[in-house]
Amino acid sequence: MKLTSKGRYAVMALVDLAKFNDINPVSLRDISLRQGISLDYLEQIFSKLRKKAIVQSVRGNQGGYVLNKKANEIKLTNIFDAVDEKVKTVQCKKESKKGCNGKLTKCLTHNLWDELENHINDFFEKKSLEDLIKDNTERRI
Amino acid sequence: MKLTSKGRYAVMALVDLAKFNDINPVSLRDISLRQGISLDYLEQIFSKLRKKAIVQSVRGNQGGYVLNKKANEIKLTNIFDAVDEKVKTVQCKKESKKGCNGKLTKCLTHNLWDELENHINDFFEKKSLEDLIKDNTERRI
DNA sequence: AGATACTTGACTAATTTAGTCAGGTTTATA
DNA sequence: TATAAACCTGACTAAATTAGTCAAGTATCT
């Protein structure tokens, strides 16, 4: 059970963006340097974030990205959703009609995995970008 | 972020085992048939469970496996630990001395991933095999 | 015009997963 | 004591996923 770096990077990059988001847009190049994430990879990630209206791009010289909403309105759920980071505990959900493992009944542990998914998603729905920034400035080393 | 089938199967198999665990040990063959999990794969999984003293094996004809503790003493944590299903949110933990991403400071979101790991592990520590069986018999279809 | 920055899509190496396969050993029971 | 049921072990592998890289643009500010 692990988090992929795409999801992790997306969050890291947005925290960075939110922190340095004053008058000027923040360039991916800067984020790349500060966070140690490849520029090409960041571009892929931000393309997705833009499509989901989490950030806005500013083209041209001195361009970059800006948050498209207030930091307290951006939840982890939104970010993970944008970059296709999903919580998957089990396959059997998709084949909705049938039960699990091709049987007619629900598998013995079906409810458990549902609970687990909800438990994790709860966490993602409660945390906003604002929380993360606060957390970070308060506890800086 | 997804659960691997090794972890999922381990839990399914143990619930099955606990359910059919009366006088006789339960054979992997039966579990394999009931749960639709390959026998060879089950053997790998049970070998690990046995090494961690979660189950006990009974050899010979009419042999099989038996729980080695009471169902309420076996937590999901124990099971996942036995089969190396780990919750990993980030790599940077291992290189304990240094910060994250090879930098000197903690990465911006370090605390977040710690919290997430704890949040998930909490769930695993609270759920016991007994809970799962109860859950299952109560809500059977 | 030129620099800077975003945009898109194809491609790929490495890793992980989810098993399979082969060849054992042990032991209850007939 | 034969034998079948069941466990035990380790090596192997195909498929999927991840974590990017690479190339070739397009847009826009100065």
Coordinates of C-alpha atoms (C1' of nucleotides) in Angstrom, one line a residue:
Chain A
M1 CA 0.0 0.0 0.0
K2 CA 1.9 3.0 -1.1
L3 CA 1.5 6.5 -2.4
T4 CA 2.9 7.1 -5.9
S5 CA 5.3 9.9 -6.5
K6 CA 2.9 11.6 -8.9
G7 CA 0.5 12.3 -6.1
R8 CA 3.2 13.2 -3.7
Y9 CA 4.9 15.6 -6.1
A10 CA 1.6 17.2 -6.9
V11 CA 1.0 18.1 -3.3
M12 CA 4.6 19.2 -2.7
A13 CA 4.5 21.4 -5.8
L14 CA 1.2 23.0 -4.8
V15 CA 2.5 23.7 -1.3
D16 CA 5.5 25.3 -2.8
L17 CA 3.4 27.3 -5.2
A18 CA 1.1 28.4 -2.4
K19 CA 4.0 29.5 -0.3
F20 CA 5.6 31.6 -3.0
N21 CA 2.4 32.8 -4.6
D22 CA 2.5 36.5 -4.1
I23 CA 2.2 39.0 -7.0
N24 CA 4.0 37.1 -9.7
P25 CA 3.1 33.7 -10.9
V26 CA 5.5 30.9 -9.9
S27 CA 7.4 29.2 -12.7
L28 CA 7.7 25.5 -12.9
R29 CA 11.4 25.9 -13.2
D30 CA 11.6 27.5 -9.7
I31 CA 9.5 24.7 -8.3
S32 CA 11.6 22.1 -10.0
L33 CA 14.8 23.6 -8.5
R34 CA 13.4 24.1 -5.0
Q35 CA 11.7 20.7 -4.7
G36 CA 14.1 18.6 -6.8
I37 CA 11.4 17.4 -9.2
S38 CA 12.2 17.1 -12.9
L39 CA 10.7 19.9 -14.9
D40 CA 9.3 17.6 -17.5
Y41 CA 7.5 15.6 -14.9
L42 CA 6.1 18.8 -13.3
E43 CA 4.8 19.8 -16.7
Q44 CA 2.8 16.7 -16.9
I45 CA 1.4 17.1 -13.4
F46 CA 0.5 20.8 -13.9
S47 CA -1.2 20.1 -17.1
K48 CA -3.6 17.9 -15.2
L49 CA -4.0 20.4 -12.3
R50 CA -4.9 23.1 -14.8
K51 CA -7.5 20.9 -16.5
K52 CA -9.2 20.4 -13.2
A53 CA -9.1 24.2 -12.5
I54 CA -6.9 23.9 -9.5
V55 CA -4.2 26.2 -11.0
Q56 CA -4.2 28.8 -13.7
S57 CA -1.4 29.3 -16.1
V58 CA 0.1 32.6 -17.1
R59 CA 2.0 32.4 -20.4
G60 CA 4.9 34.4 -21.7
N61 CA 7.9 35.9 -20.1
Q62 CA 7.7 36.0 -16.3
G63 CA 4.8 33.6 -16.6
G64 CA 4.1 30.6 -14.5
Y65 CA 1.2 29.2 -12.4
V66 CA -1.1 30.7 -9.9
L67 CA -3.6 29.0 -7.6
N68 CA -7.1 29.2 -9.0
K69 CA -8.9 29.0 -5.7
K70 CA -8.1 29.9 -2.1
A71 CA -5.8 27.6 -0.3
N72 CA -8.5 26.5 2.1
E73 CA -10.7 25.5 -0.7
I74 CA -8.2 23.1 -2.2
K75 CA -8.4 19.7 -0.5
L76 CA -6.1 16.8 -0.9
T77 CA -9.0 15.0 -2.5
N78 CA -9.1 17.5 -5.3
I79 CA -5.4 17.3 -5.9
F80 CA -5.2 13.5 -5.9
D81 CA -8.3 13.3 -8.1
A82 CA -6.7 15.7 -10.6
V83 CA -3.6 13.6 -11.0
D84 CA -5.4 10.2 -11.0
E85 CA -4.0 9.1 -7.6
K86 CA -6.8 6.9 -6.4
V87 CA -7.3 4.8 -3.3
K88 CA -7.9 1.2 -4.5
T89 CA -8.4 -1.5 -2.0
V90 CA -10.0 -4.0 -4.2
Q91 CA -11.0 -4.6 -7.8
C92 CA -14.4 -6.1 -7.2
K93 CA -16.2 -2.7 -7.1
K94 CA -16.1 -2.3 -10.9
E95 CA -18.0 -5.4 -11.8
S96 CA -20.8 -4.0 -9.8
K97 CA -23.5 -6.5 -10.9
K98 CA -21.7 -9.6 -9.9
G99 CA -20.2 -10.3 -6.5
C100 CA -16.5 -10.5 -5.9
N101 CA -14.1 -13.0 -7.5
G102 CA -16.7 -13.9 -10.0
K103 CA -18.9 -15.4 -7.4
L104 CA -22.5 -14.5 -6.6
T105 CA -21.9 -13.2 -3.1
K106 CA -19.8 -10.4 -1.7
C107 CA -16.4 -11.6 -0.7
L108 CA -15.9 -12.1 3.0
T109 CA -14.0 -9.0 3.5
H110 CA -15.8 -6.7 1.1
N111 CA -17.1 -4.4 3.8
L112 CA -13.6 -4.2 5.3
W113 CA -12.1 -2.8 2.2
D114 CA -14.9 -0.3 1.8
E115 CA -14.3 0.9 5.3
L116 CA -10.7 1.2 4.7
E117 CA -11.2 3.3 1.6
N118 CA -13.5 5.6 3.4
H119 CA -11.1 5.9 6.2
I120 CA -8.4 7.1 3.9
N121 CA -10.6 9.3 1.8
D122 CA -11.8 11.0 5.0
F123 CA -8.3 12.1 5.7
F124 CA -7.9 13.5 2.2
E125 CA -11.2 15.4 2.4
K126 CA -10.3 17.1 5.6
K127 CA -6.9 18.3 4.7
S128 CA -6.6 21.5 2.7
L129 CA -3.6 23.2 1.2
E130 CA -4.0 25.9 3.8
D131 CA -3.6 23.4 6.6
L132 CA -0.4 22.2 5.0
I133 CA 1.1 25.6 4.7
K134 CA 0.3 26.4 8.3
D135 CA 1.6 23.1 9.4
N136 CA 4.8 23.8 7.6
T137 CA 5.6 27.3 8.7
E138 CA 4.8 26.5 12.3
R139 CA 7.1 23.5 12.4
R140 CA 9.9 24.6 10.2
I141 CA 13.3 23.3 11.3
Chain B
M1 CA -2.4 4.2 -3.5
K2 CA -3.6 0.6 -3.5
L3 CA -3.6 -2.5 -1.5
T4 CA -1.8 -5.5 -3.0
S5 CA -3.5 -8.8 -3.4
K6 CA -1.0 -10.5 -1.2
G7 CA -2.3 -8.5 1.7
R8 CA -5.9 -8.8 0.7
Y9 CA -5.7 -12.6 0.2
A10 CA -4.0 -13.0 3.5
V11 CA -6.9 -11.4 5.3
M12 CA -9.5 -13.2 3.2
A13 CA -7.9 -16.5 3.9
L14 CA -7.6 -15.9 7.6
V15 CA -11.2 -14.9 7.8
D16 CA -12.1 -18.1 6.0
L17 CA -9.9 -20.1 8.3
A18 CA -11.4 -18.5 11.4
K19 CA -14.9 -19.2 10.2
F20 CA -14.3 -22.9 9.5
N21 CA -11.9 -23.4 12.4
D22 CA -13.7 -26.0 14.5
I23 CA -12.2 -29.3 15.6
N24 CA -10.3 -30.1 12.4
P25 CA -7.6 -28.0 10.9
V26 CA -8.5 -26.3 7.7
S27 CA -6.7 -27.3 4.5
L28 CA -5.3 -24.7 2.1
R29 CA -7.1 -26.7 -0.6
D30 CA -10.4 -25.9 0.9
I31 CA -9.6 -22.2 1.3
S32 CA -8.3 -22.1 -2.2
L33 CA -11.6 -23.5 -3.6
R34 CA -13.8 -21.4 -1.4
Q35 CA -12.0 -18.1 -1.9
G36 CA -10.8 -18.6 -5.5
I37 CA -7.1 -18.1 -4.6
S38 CA -4.4 -20.2 -6.2
L39 CA -3.1 -22.9 -4.0
D40 CA 0.5 -22.2 -4.7
Y41 CA 0.0 -18.6 -3.8
L42 CA -1.7 -19.5 -0.6
E43 CA 1.2 -21.7 0.4
Q44 CA 3.5 -18.7 0.0
I45 CA 1.2 -16.6 2.1
F46 CA 0.7 -19.2 4.9
S47 CA 4.4 -19.9 5.1
K48 CA 4.8 -16.3 6.2
L49 CA 1.9 -16.3 8.5
R50 CA 3.3 -19.4 10.2
K51 CA 6.7 -17.8 10.7
K52 CA 5.1 -14.9 12.5
A53 CA 3.1 -17.3 14.7
I54 CA -0.3 -16.2 13.4
V55 CA -1.2 -19.7 12.4
Q56 CA 0.0 -23.2 13.2
S57 CA 0.3 -26.0 10.7
V58 CA -0.8 -29.6 11.2
R59 CA 0.9 -31.9 8.9
G60 CA -0.1 -35.2 7.4
N61 CA -3.4 -36.6 6.2
Q62 CA -6.3 -34.5 7.3
G63 CA -3.9 -31.8 8.2
G64 CA -4.1 -28.1 7.6
Y65 CA -3.8 -24.8 9.5
V66 CA -5.2 -23.6 12.8
L67 CA -5.2 -20.1 14.3
N68 CA -2.4 -19.7 16.8
K69 CA -4.1 -17.0 18.8
K70 CA -7.6 -16.0 19.6
A71 CA -9.3 -14.1 16.8
N72 CA -9.6 -11.0 18.8
E73 CA -5.8 -11.0 19.4
I74 CA -5.0 -11.0 15.7
K75 CA -5.1 -7.5 14.3
L76 CA -4.8 -6.4 10.7
T77 CA -1.5 -4.9 11.5
N78 CA -0.1 -8.3 12.5
I79 CA -1.4 -9.9 9.3
F80 CA -0.1 -7.2 7.0
D81 CA 3.2 -7.1 8.8
A82 CA 3.6 -10.9 8.3
V83 CA 3.1 -10.7 4.6
D84 CA 5.2 -7.6 4.1
E85 CA 2.3 -5.4 3.2
K86 CA 3.5 -2.0 4.3
V87 CA 2.1 1.4 4.2
K88 CA 4.6 3.6 2.4
T89 CA 3.8 7.2 1.8
V90 CA 7.3 8.4 1.1
Q91 CA 10.9 7.1 0.8
C92 CA 12.6 9.8 2.8
K93 CA 12.2 8.0 6.1
K94 CA 15.0 5.5 5.5
E95 CA 17.8 8.0 5.0
S96 CA 17.1 9.1 8.5
K97 CA 20.1 11.3 9.0
K98 CA 19.6 13.5 6.0
G99 CA 16.5 15.4 5.2
C100 CA 14.3 14.6 2.2
N101 CA 15.2 14.6 -1.4
G102 CA 18.8 14.8 -0.4
K103 CA 18.4 18.2 1.1
L104 CA 19.2 19.3 4.5
T105 CA 15.7 20.1 5.6
K106 CA 12.6 18.1 5.9
C107 CA 10.5 18.3 2.7
L108 CA 7.6 20.6 2.9
T109 CA 5.1 17.9 3.2
H110 CA 6.9 15.5 5.4
N111 CA 4.6 15.9 8.3
L112 CA 1.6 15.3 6.1
W113 CA 2.8 11.9 5.0
D114 CA 3.6 10.9 8.5
E115 CA 0.1 11.8 9.6
L116 CA -1.3 9.9 6.7
E117 CA 0.7 6.8 7.6
N118 CA -0.4 7.0 11.1
H119 CA -4.0 7.5 10.1
I120 CA -4.0 4.3 8.0
N121 CA -2.1 2.3 10.5
D122 CA -4.5 3.3 13.2
F123 CA -7.2 1.6 11.2
F124 CA -5.2 -1.6 11.0
E125 CA -4.4 -1.7 14.6
K126 CA -8.0 -1.4 15.7
K127 CA -9.5 -4.1 13.5
S128 CA -9.1 -7.6 14.7
L129 CA -10.0 -10.8 12.9
E130 CA -12.9 -11.2 15.3
D131 CA -14.4 -7.9 14.2
L132 CA -14.3 -9.1 10.6
I133 CA -16.0 -12.4 11.3
K134 CA -18.7 -10.6 13.3
D135 CA -19.1 -8.1 10.6
N136 CA -19.4 -10.8 8.1
T137 CA -22.0 -13.0 9.7
E138 CA -24.1 -10.1 10.6
R139 CA -24.3 -8.7 7.2
R140 CA -24.3 -11.8 5.1
I141 CA -26.3 -11.5 2.0
Chain C
dA1 C1' 12.6 39.2 -32.7
dG2 C1' 13.8 36.6 -29.0
dA3 C1' 13.6 34.7 -24.6
dT4 C1' 10.9 32.6 -21.5
dA5 C1' 7.5 29.7 -20.3
dC6 C1' 3.7 26.6 -21.1
dT7 C1' 1.8 22.4 -24.0
dT8 C1' 1.4 17.9 -25.8
dG9 C1' 2.2 13.3 -26.8
dA10 C1' 5.1 9.5 -27.6
dC11 C1' 8.3 6.6 -25.7
dT12 C1' 11.0 3.7 -22.4
dA13 C1' 13.7 1.5 -18.5
dA14 C1' 13.1 -0.1 -14.1
dT15 C1' 10.4 -2.0 -10.6
dT16 C1' 6.8 -4.4 -8.7
dT17 C1' 3.1 -7.6 -8.6
dA18 C1' 0.9 -11.7 -8.9
dG19 C1' 1.4 -15.3 -9.6
dT20 C1' 3.3 -20.4 -11.7
dC21 C1' 6.3 -24.3 -11.6
dA22 C1' 9.1 -28.0 -10.0
dG23 C1' 10.6 -30.7 -6.7
dG24 C1' 10.8 -31.7 -2.5
dT25 C1' 9.5 -33.4 3.0
dT26 C1' 6.3 -34.9 6.7
dT27 C1' 2.9 -37.7 8.8
dA28 C1' -1.9 -40.0 9.6
dT29 C1' -4.0 -43.9 8.3
dA30 C1' -5.2 -48.1 6.0
Chain D
dT1 C1' 4.9 -49.9 5.3
dA2 C1' 2.8 -47.9 1.4
dT3 C1' 0.6 -44.0 0.0
dA4 C1' -2.0 -40.1 -0.3
dA5 C1' -2.9 -35.8 1.6
dA6 C1' -0.9 -31.9 2.9
dC7 C1' 2.8 -28.8 3.8
dC8 C1' 7.4 -26.5 2.4
dT9 C1' 10.8 -24.0 -0.4
dG10 C1' 12.9 -21.4 -3.8
dA11 C1' 13.4 -20.1 -8.5
dC12 C1' 11.3 -18.2 -12.2
dT13 C1' 8.4 -15.1 -15.3
dA14 C1' 4.8 -12.4 -17.8
dA15 C1' 2.2 -8.4 -17.3
dA16 C1' 1.3 -4.1 -15.4
dT17 C1' 2.6 0.1 -13.4
dT18 C1' 5.6 3.8 -12.4
dA19 C1' 8.5 7.4 -13.0
dG20 C1' 10.1 9.5 -15.6
dT21 C1' 12.7 11.3 -20.5
dC22 C1' 12.6 13.3 -25.0
dA23 C1' 11.2 15.9 -28.9
dA24 C1' 8.8 19.3 -31.0
dG25 C1' 6.1 22.4 -30.7
dT26 C1' 2.8 27.1 -29.3
dA27 C1' 1.9 31.4 -26.9
dT28 C1' 3.1 35.9 -25.2
dC29 C1' 5.7 39.5 -22.7
dT30 C1' 9.3 42.9 -23.4

